[in-house]
CSV table of C-alpha atoms in Angstrom, one decimal:
chain,number,residue,atom,x,y,z
A,88,MET,CA,88.4,107.8,129.6
A,89,SER,CA,85.6,106.6,127.6
A,90,ALA,CA,85.7,103.2,126.5
A,91,HIS,CA,86.0,104.4,122.3
A,92,SER,CA,89.2,106.7,123.4
A,93,HIS,CA,90.5,104.0,125.1
A,94,GLU,CA,90.1,102.0,122.4
A,95,ILE,CA,91.5,104.6,119.7
A,96,GLU,CA,94.7,105.3,122.3
A,97,GLU,CA,95.4,101.9,123.3
A,98,GLY,CA,93.6,99.4,120.7
A,99,LEU,CA,95.5,98.0,117.4
A,100,SER,CA,92.6,99.0,115.4
A,101,PHE,CA,93.9,101.8,112.7
A,102,GLN,CA,90.9,104.5,112.9
A,103,PRO,CA,92.3,107.3,111.5
A,104,ARG,CA,90.6,110.9,112.8
A,105,PHE,CA,89.7,113.2,109.7
A,106,ASP,CA,89.4,116.8,110.5
A,107,ALA,CA,86.2,118.3,109.3
A,108,SER,CA,87.7,118.8,105.8
A,109,GLY,CA,88.1,115.1,105.5
A,110,LEU,CA,92.0,115.3,105.9
A,111,VAL,CA,94.6,114.1,108.8
A,112,THR,CA,98.1,116.2,108.5
A,113,CYS,CA,101.0,113.6,107.5
A,114,VAL,CA,104.7,114.7,108.7
A,115,ALA,CA,107.1,113.0,106.5
A,116,THR,CA,110.7,112.0,107.7
A,117,ASP,CA,113.8,110.8,105.8
A,118,VAL,CA,114.3,106.8,106.6
A,119,ALA,CA,118.2,107.4,107.0
A,120,THR,CA,118.8,111.1,108.8
A,121,GLY,CA,115.6,111.6,110.3
A,122,ASP,CA,115.0,115.1,109.1
A,123,VAL,CA,111.9,116.7,108.7
A,124,LEU,CA,111.2,116.7,105.2
A,125,MET,CA,107.5,118.0,104.5
A,126,VAL,CA,104.2,118.2,106.0
A,127,ALA,CA,101.3,118.1,104.3
A,128,HIS,CA,97.5,116.2,104.5
A,129,MET,CA,96.2,113.0,103.6
A,130,ASN,CA,92.3,111.8,102.8
A,131,GLU,CA,91.2,108.7,103.0
A,132,GLU,CA,92.1,107.9,99.2
A,133,ALA,CA,95.6,109.2,99.7
A,134,LEU,CA,96.1,107.7,103.1
A,135,ARG,CA,94.2,104.0,101.6
A,136,LYS,CA,97.1,104.4,98.5
A,137,THR,CA,99.7,105.0,100.3
A,138,ILE,CA,99.3,102.3,102.6
A,139,ALA,CA,98.5,100.1,99.4
A,140,THR,CA,101.1,101.1,97.2
A,141,GLY,CA,103.9,102.3,99.6
A,142,GLU,CA,104.5,105.5,97.2
A,143,ALA,CA,103.3,108.7,99.0
A,144,TRP,CA,100.4,110.1,98.2
A,145,TYR,CA,98.7,113.4,99.5
A,146,PHE,CA,95.6,115.8,99.0
A,147,SER,CA,96.7,119.4,98.0
A,148,ARG,CA,94.5,121.8,99.4
A,149,SER,CA,95.3,124.8,97.1
A,150,ARG,CA,94.3,122.5,93.9
A,151,ASN,CA,91.4,120.3,95.6
A,152,ALA,CA,92.8,116.9,94.1
A,153,LEU,CA,94.9,113.8,95.0
A,154,TRP,CA,98.3,113.5,94.1
A,155,ARG,CA,101.2,111.3,94.4
A,156,LYS,CA,104.6,112.5,95.7
A,157,GLY,CA,106.9,112.7,92.9
A,158,GLU,CA,104.1,112.4,89.6
A,159,THR,CA,105.4,115.5,88.5
A,160,SER,CA,108.9,116.0,90.0
A,161,GLY,CA,109.8,112.6,89.4
A,162,GLN,CA,111.0,113.1,93.2
A,163,THR,CA,109.5,110.5,94.9
A,164,GLN,CA,108.7,109.0,98.5
A,165,ARG,CA,108.8,105.6,99.3
A,166,VAL,CA,107.6,104.6,102.4
A,167,VAL,CA,108.9,102.5,104.7
A,168,GLU,CA,107.5,102.9,108.0
A,169,MET,CA,103.9,104.4,108.8
A,170,ARG,CA,102.6,105.5,112.3
A,171,THR,CA,99.9,107.3,113.8
A,172,ASP,CA,100.2,109.6,117.1
A,173,CYS,CA,97.9,108.7,120.2
A,174,ASP,CA,94.5,110.2,119.3
A,175,GLN,CA,95.0,108.8,115.9
A,176,ASP,CA,94.7,112.3,114.1
A,177,ALA,CA,98.0,112.6,112.6
A,178,VAL,CA,100.3,110.1,110.6
A,179,TRP,CA,104.3,110.0,110.5
A,180,ILE,CA,105.7,108.2,107.3
A,181,ARG,CA,109.2,107.4,107.8
A,182,VAL,CA,110.3,107.5,103.7
A,183,GLU,CA,113.0,106.7,101.1
A,184,GLN,CA,113.2,110.2,99.9
A,185,ILE,CA,114.0,110.2,95.6
A,186,GLY,CA,115.7,113.8,95.6
A,187,ALA,CA,113.9,116.9,96.9
A,188,ALA,CA,110.9,116.5,99.0
A,189,CYS,CA,110.1,120.4,98.7
A,190,HIS,CA,108.3,121.8,95.4
A,191,THR,CA,110.8,124.6,95.9
A,192,GLY,CA,113.8,122.2,95.0
A,193,ARG,CA,115.4,121.5,98.2
A,194,ARG,CA,116.0,118.5,100.1
A,195,SER,CA,113.5,119.4,103.0
A,196,CYS,CA,110.4,122.0,102.9
A,197,PHE,CA,112.3,123.4,106.3
A,198,TYR,CA,115.0,125.3,104.7
A,199,ARG,CA,115.0,128.4,106.7
A,200,LYS,CA,115.4,129.2,110.7
A,201,VAL,CA,113.5,131.1,112.6
A,202,GLU,CA,115.4,133.7,114.9
A,203,GLU,CA,115.0,136.7,117.0
A,204,ALA,CA,115.3,139.8,115.8
A,205,GLY,CA,115.2,142.8,117.9
A,206,GLY,CA,111.9,141.5,119.9
A,207,GLY,CA,110.3,140.1,116.9
A,208,ALA,CA,111.4,137.2,114.4
A,209,LYS,CA,113.6,137.4,110.6
A,210,LEU,CA,114.3,133.8,108.7
A,211,VAL,CA,117.6,132.6,107.8
A,212,LEU,CA,118.3,130.2,105.7
A,213,ALA,CA,119.5,126.8,106.5
A,214,ASP,CA,120.4,123.8,104.2
A,215,ALA,CA,118.5,125.7,101.3
A,216,GLU,CA,120.8,124.7,98.5
A,217,ARG,CA,118.2,123.5,95.5
A,218,LEU,CA,118.6,120.0,93.9
A,219,PHE,CA,116.8,121.1,91.3
A,220,ASP,CA,115.3,124.2,89.3
A,221,PRO,CA,111.2,124.3,89.9
A,222,SER,CA,110.9,126.2,86.8
A,223,ASP,CA,112.5,123.5,84.7
A,224,VAL,CA,110.1,121.0,86.4
A,225,TYR,CA,106.8,123.0,86.8
A,226,LYS,CA,106.7,124.7,83.9
A,227,LYS,CA,103.3,127.0,83.9
């Protein structure tokens, strides 16, 4: 193990390792239940704003834009704790989720189970109740 990797893995200096697109993966879980709410990405600015404000900020790859969780929907995330993994290329935030985390109006983005189906796989709804109607919130 090189001195650099030892510092990344064992040291106390936060040195996030962004990918070639300048992003780090972020997993958000509910602080009360432990449920996985969503997986998104943060660029350096989103990570900095999240740490500074205690509100979750992300970088949208599809829109190529920075966004604060809940700025359109009102479904906000207050960050209670942030952790990084061993090689600092992912972060985990434990949040107080206000309303739904998913843009589909569901509490979590993980509302479908993958099940075996005749040698293949199929999706089955699980915990898929909508907390809001996305067509009312995201008027396009």
